[in-house]
Amino acid sequence: MKSCAHTSPAWRCLVSVATAAALLTGCSSPAWRTGNPPPPALNATHGVYRLVQEPEAGYAAILGIIGQARRTLRMTMYELADSAALSALVDAHRRGVDTKIILDAAFDGRQTNTAAYDQLKAAGIDVRWAPAATIFHQKTLTADDTETAIGTANLVAKYYPSSRDAWVLDTDPADIAAITATVDADYATAATGRPAPGVPSPHLIWSPDARAAFLRQLDTAGHSIELTTEELKDRAIVGALTKAAHRGVTCRIVLTANTATVHTVDELTAAGCKAHQYPADRKHLYIHEKMILIDRTVLIIGSQNLSTTSLLENREVSLLLTNQTAKPVIDAVAATFDNDYRQSTP
């Protein structure tokens, strides 16, 4: 999402900032949960990966990464409009942390992020605009080259109480090295245009040019594909889901109702997929998370929506995890998906 006026249901612009602030500590229940049982699993840790599921968990763990930084802090963020996050970034800079921040500037990105940019710049932080011709939809935050947060969410406080999102806190050295190198390259060339390819790592899928990696994983499905997404319109992805359904793979989708996805949902339903949707109103959970579960043994989770622009043109990143690398994380994502599927309707 870029702004309430352009892409989000109007009710999302009215969410209480006070409620969002309470959610930072994980001590408040969003209104949409009233009368509904909580998801079976909110968080999970396995080895180097820790899952944080939103909105239930709150954002304390994410902001904690900023607070723990002592040497370096690198952030690439599509939208930044959270006073607590901004204060934490300024505090990090003041205690001597080398802080580098890239904010999206494409389309109305400057309008969305100007207040944050100005506050950070005034504090002496060398924040930079991403290239105006490329959407920087990536959501990562890395401290001291020892821990990184890879998210499906933007740091926009007014959306915290109502959005289904997730973060994975990652201490894998290869993942961190690849993200750090990519952010540093993007930071150094921010004024020059299209970003270079992301630095490869076995657990990362970078955009631009992520579609092939997504298709390879979808084509391996033997019995199930389950996904959440905000956008569902890339024809190659729709084709892969259709093929999977035709060969007998169970295909389940959860998303928020949107006129832009009606045709695609109808097409996939006709192919045999089961799509459940939440109404686009303030009483219900808003599906902003972007994740794909394949056979409940492989998970793609991160910033990429299932749109052509997201997969082929934007700067984006997702994690690719397996039962071998992060089974409790995959199990927790699956449990929450099951709950969201039950709470939504065909």
C-alpha positions as a printed Julia matrix, in Angstrom:
346×3 Matrix{Float64}:
   0.0     0.0     0.0
   1.26    3.49   -0.66
  -1.36    5.81    0.79
  -4.87    5.64    2.16
  -6.24    7.76   -0.63
  -4.95    5.6    -3.45
  -4.82    1.94   -2.5
  -6.27    1.23    0.93
  -9.93    0.99    1.94
 -11.04    4.27    3.48
 -11.63    2.66    6.88
  -7.89    1.97    7.19
  -7.18    5.68    7.33
  -9.33    5.99   10.46
  -7.57    3.46   12.68
  -6.71    4.96   16.06
  -3.1     5.99   16.51
  -3.54    5.42   20.24
  -4.47    1.81   19.57
  -1.43    1.49   17.33
   0.83    2.82   20.07
  -0.53    0.28   22.51
   0.14   -2.46   19.97
   3.85   -1.6    19.99
   4.07   -3.26   23.36
   1.88   -6.2    22.43
  -0.56   -5.33   25.22
  -3.66   -4.37   23.27
  -6.19   -6.42   21.33
  -7.31   -4.94   18.01
 -11.02   -4.43   17.55
 -11.36   -7.01   14.77
 -10.44   -9.78   17.22
 -13.43   -9.13   19.47
 -15.24  -12.43   19.97
 -12.77  -14.4    17.85
 -10.3   -16.94   19.23
  -6.65  -15.98   18.84
  -4.56  -17.78   16.24
  -3.04  -20.99   17.58
   0.53  -19.7    17.21
   1.79  -16.12   17.16
   5.54  -16.59   17.33
   8.06  -19.35   16.78
  11.81  -19.69   16.97
  14.05  -22.23   15.29
  17.79  -21.86   15.2
  18.57  -18.58   13.47
  14.95  -17.7    12.59
  12.34  -16.13   14.86
   8.81  -15.48   13.56
   6.8   -12.5    14.83
   3.17  -12.46   13.65
   1.12   -9.31   13.53
  -1.08   -7.73   14.72
  -1.18   -9.91   17.84
   2.51   -9.79   18.77
   2.99   -6.03   18.55
   6.1    -4.26   17.26
   8.32   -4.24   20.35
  10.59   -6.94   18.91
  11.04   -5.02   15.66
  11.81   -1.74   17.4
  14.07   -3.68   19.74
  16.45   -4.32   16.86
  16.93   -0.56   16.55
  17.42   -0.24   20.29
  20.06   -2.97   20.45
  22.24   -1.52   17.68
  25.64   -0.34   18.89
  27.72   -0.05   15.71
  25.63   -0.1    12.53
  21.99    0.12   11.49
  20.7    -0.31    7.94
  17.08    0.09    6.9
  15.25   -0.09    3.59
  11.57    0.79    4.02
   8.68    1.35    1.65
   6.68    3.41    4.15
   7.87    4.92    7.42
   5.32    6.76    9.56
   5.79    5.63   13.15
   6.91    8.11   15.8
   8.3     5.36   18.03
  10.43    3.95   15.2
  11.63    7.41   14.23
  12.57    8.25   17.81
  14.45    4.97   18.1
  16.37    5.69   14.89
  17.31    9.18   16.08
  18.39    7.79   19.46
  20.58    5.21   17.7
  22.27    7.92   15.67
  22.86   10.03   18.79
  24.6     7.17   20.58
  27.03    6.86   17.68
  25.45    4.11   15.59
  26.34    4.41   11.88
  22.78    4.65   10.52
  21.9     4.28    6.85
  18.28    4.49    5.69
  16.71    4.18    2.23
  13.1     5.34    1.79
  10.9     4.73   -1.23
  10.4     7.73   -3.51
   8.47    6.25   -6.44
   5.06    7.64   -7.44
   3.78    9.26   -4.22
   6.6     7.82   -2.12
   8.07   11.22   -1.38
   4.69   12.46   -0.2
   4.25    9.43    2.05
   7.76    9.48    3.49
   8.69   13.17    3.48
   7.84   13.76    7.15
  10.05   10.85    8.2
  12.8    11.88    5.79
  12.8    15.44    7.1
  12.87   14.35   10.75
  15.76   11.95   10.15
  17.68   14.47    8.06
  17.23   17.16   10.71
  18.68   14.77   13.29
  21.81   14.37   11.17
  21.06   10.93    9.75
  22.17   10.38    6.16
  18.82    9.15    4.9
  18.52    8.75    1.14
  15.68    8.57   -1.33
  15.51    5.42   -3.42
  15.52    5.93   -7.21
  12.32    7.67   -8.25
  11.79    5.28  -11.18
  11.83    2.09   -9.07
   9.46    1.15   -6.26
  11.5     0.13   -3.2
   8.98   -2.15   -1.5
  11.59   -3.98    0.59
  11.09   -4.0     4.38
  14.36   -4.85    6.16
  16.18   -3.63    9.24
  19.66   -4.87   10.16
  21.64   -4.14   13.35
  25.4    -4.59   13.84
  25.58   -7.15   11.0
  24.3    -9.71   13.51
  20.49   -9.64   13.18
  18.08   -8.59   10.48
  14.29   -8.27   10.39
  12.65   -9.21    7.09
   9.03   -8.15    6.94
   5.77   -8.16    5.06
   4.78   -4.96    6.9
   5.67   -1.31    6.59
   6.49    0.74    9.67
   3.22    2.69    9.62
   1.72    2.83   13.1
  -1.88    3.46   12.06
  -1.97    0.09   10.27
  -0.51   -1.97   13.11
  -3.79   -2.84   14.87
  -5.62   -4.18   11.83
  -3.11   -5.75    9.43
  -2.18   -9.4     9.15
   1.57   -9.22    8.67
   4.7   -11.03    9.76
   8.38  -10.47   10.4
  11.18  -12.98   10.56
  14.1   -12.03   12.78
  17.12  -13.66   11.18
  20.64  -14.22   12.51
  21.89  -16.4     9.65
  25.29  -14.93    8.61
  24.78  -15.59    4.89
  21.37  -13.9     4.87
  22.7   -10.91    6.79
  25.75  -10.55    4.56
  23.6   -10.62    1.41
  21.08   -8.1     2.73
  23.81   -5.81    4.04
  25.71   -5.88    0.75
  22.53   -5.19   -1.23
  21.46   -2.3     1.0
  24.95   -0.81    0.86
  24.96   -1.03   -2.95
  21.48    0.5    -3.17
  22.52    3.23   -0.74
  25.63    4.08   -2.76
  23.77    4.21   -6.08
  20.43    5.64   -4.88
  20.56    8.53   -7.34
  21.4     6.46  -10.43
  18.19    4.58  -11.25
  17.29    0.87  -11.41
  18.87   -1.2    -8.63
  21.4    -3.91   -9.34
  20.36   -7.53   -8.69
  20.21   -8.43   -5.02
  23.22  -10.28   -3.63
  22.4   -14.01   -3.79
  21.85  -16.15   -0.72
  20.24  -19.61   -0.55
  17.44  -18.32    1.7
  16.61  -15.07   -0.12
  14.5   -14.26   -3.19
  15.19  -10.78   -4.56
  13.25   -8.55   -6.9
  13.75   -7.36   -9.57
  13.41  -10.67  -11.42
  11.88  -12.87   -8.69
   9.13  -14.47  -10.76
  11.21  -17.44  -11.93
  12.1   -18.37   -8.35
   8.45  -18.2    -7.28
   7.37  -20.33  -10.24
  10.04  -22.96   -9.54
   8.72  -23.39   -6.02
   5.06  -23.48   -7.06
   5.83  -26.13   -9.68
   7.22  -28.44   -6.98
   3.91  -28.59   -5.07
   2.75  -32.16   -4.59
  -0.31  -31.81   -2.37
  -0.93  -28.23   -1.2
  -0.37  -24.55   -1.9
  -1.64  -21.99    0.62
  -1.06  -18.28    0.31
  -1.91  -14.83    1.56
  -1.34  -11.72   -0.52
  -2.54   -8.17   -0.96
  -2.3    -8.33   -4.76
  -2.96  -11.32   -7.0
  -2.66  -10.46  -10.68
   0.55  -11.79  -12.21
  -0.53  -13.99  -15.1
   2.38  -16.42  -14.79
   1.63  -16.98  -11.1
  -2.08  -17.42  -11.81
  -1.15  -19.93  -14.5
   1.05  -21.89  -12.1
  -1.72  -21.99   -9.49
  -4.2   -23.13  -12.13
  -1.84  -25.9   -13.28
  -1.33  -27.04   -9.71
  -5.07  -27.19   -9.05
  -5.61  -29.16  -12.27
  -3.06  -31.79  -11.19
  -4.89  -32.26   -7.89
  -2.94  -29.96   -5.58
  -5.1   -28.38   -2.87
  -4.94  -24.62   -3.45
  -6.18  -22.31   -0.67
  -6.0   -18.51   -0.67
  -6.81  -15.88    1.96
  -7.04  -12.21    1.06
  -9.05   -9.06    1.66
 -11.86   -8.47   -0.84
 -10.76   -6.1    -3.58
 -12.39   -5.23   -6.88
  -8.96   -5.52   -8.53
  -8.78   -9.25   -7.72
 -12.37  -10.3    -8.5
 -11.57  -11.67  -11.97
  -8.49  -13.55  -10.77
 -10.3   -15.04   -7.78
 -13.13  -16.19  -10.05
 -10.62  -17.71  -12.47
  -8.75  -19.59   -9.76
 -11.97  -20.75   -8.11
 -13.1   -22.17  -11.44
  -9.78  -24.01  -11.67
 -10.38  -25.64   -8.29
  -8.71  -23.29   -5.82
 -10.59  -22.19   -2.7
 -10.35  -18.47   -2.02
 -11.57  -17.03    1.28
 -11.86  -13.28    1.74
 -12.27  -10.79    4.55
 -14.59   -7.84    3.93
 -12.75   -4.6     3.24
 -13.96   -2.79    6.35
 -12.52   -1.7     9.69
 -14.24   -4.53   11.58
 -12.12   -7.2     9.93
  -8.51   -8.19    9.6
  -6.74   -6.68    6.59
  -4.58   -9.21    4.76
  -1.33   -7.39    4.02
   0.93  -10.41    4.57
   2.66  -11.93    1.56
   3.44  -15.6     2.04
   3.24  -18.9     0.16
   3.24  -22.31    1.87
   4.05  -25.26   -0.37
   3.25  -28.76    0.93
   3.66  -27.27    4.42
   7.39  -27.89    4.02
   8.47  -24.75    2.11
   7.68  -21.12    2.98
   8.19  -17.94    0.98
   7.54  -14.88    3.16
   8.49  -11.25    2.66
   7.63   -8.15    0.69
   6.63   -9.52   -2.72
   3.0    -9.35   -3.73
   1.85  -11.63   -6.54
   1.88   -8.87   -9.13
   4.1    -8.48  -12.17
   5.48   -5.17  -10.93
   6.36   -6.64   -7.55
   8.04   -9.73   -8.97
   9.88   -8.24  -11.94
  10.45   -4.52  -11.4
  10.48   -3.45   -7.75
  13.21   -3.81   -5.16
  11.8    -6.53   -2.9
  13.02   -9.43   -0.8
  11.5   -12.56    0.71
  12.86  -15.44    2.74
  12.76  -18.99    1.38
  12.59  -21.41    4.31
  12.12  -25.17    4.54
  11.3   -27.69    7.25
  15.03  -28.41    7.45
  15.88  -24.78    8.22
  12.82  -23.56   10.14
  10.07  -26.13   10.78
   8.55  -24.4    13.86
   8.33  -21.17   11.86
   6.54  -22.95    9.02
   4.2   -24.72   11.46
   3.3   -21.41   13.13
   2.59  -19.72    9.8
   0.44  -22.7     8.78
  -1.53  -22.59   12.04
  -2.28  -18.89   11.63
  -3.25  -19.42    8.0
  -5.72  -22.12    9.09
  -7.25  -19.74   11.62
  -7.53  -16.89    9.1
  -9.04  -19.27    6.55
 -11.7   -20.32    9.08
 -12.48  -16.72   10.03
 -12.91  -15.56    6.41
 -15.56  -16.63    3.92
 -15.67  -17.93    0.32
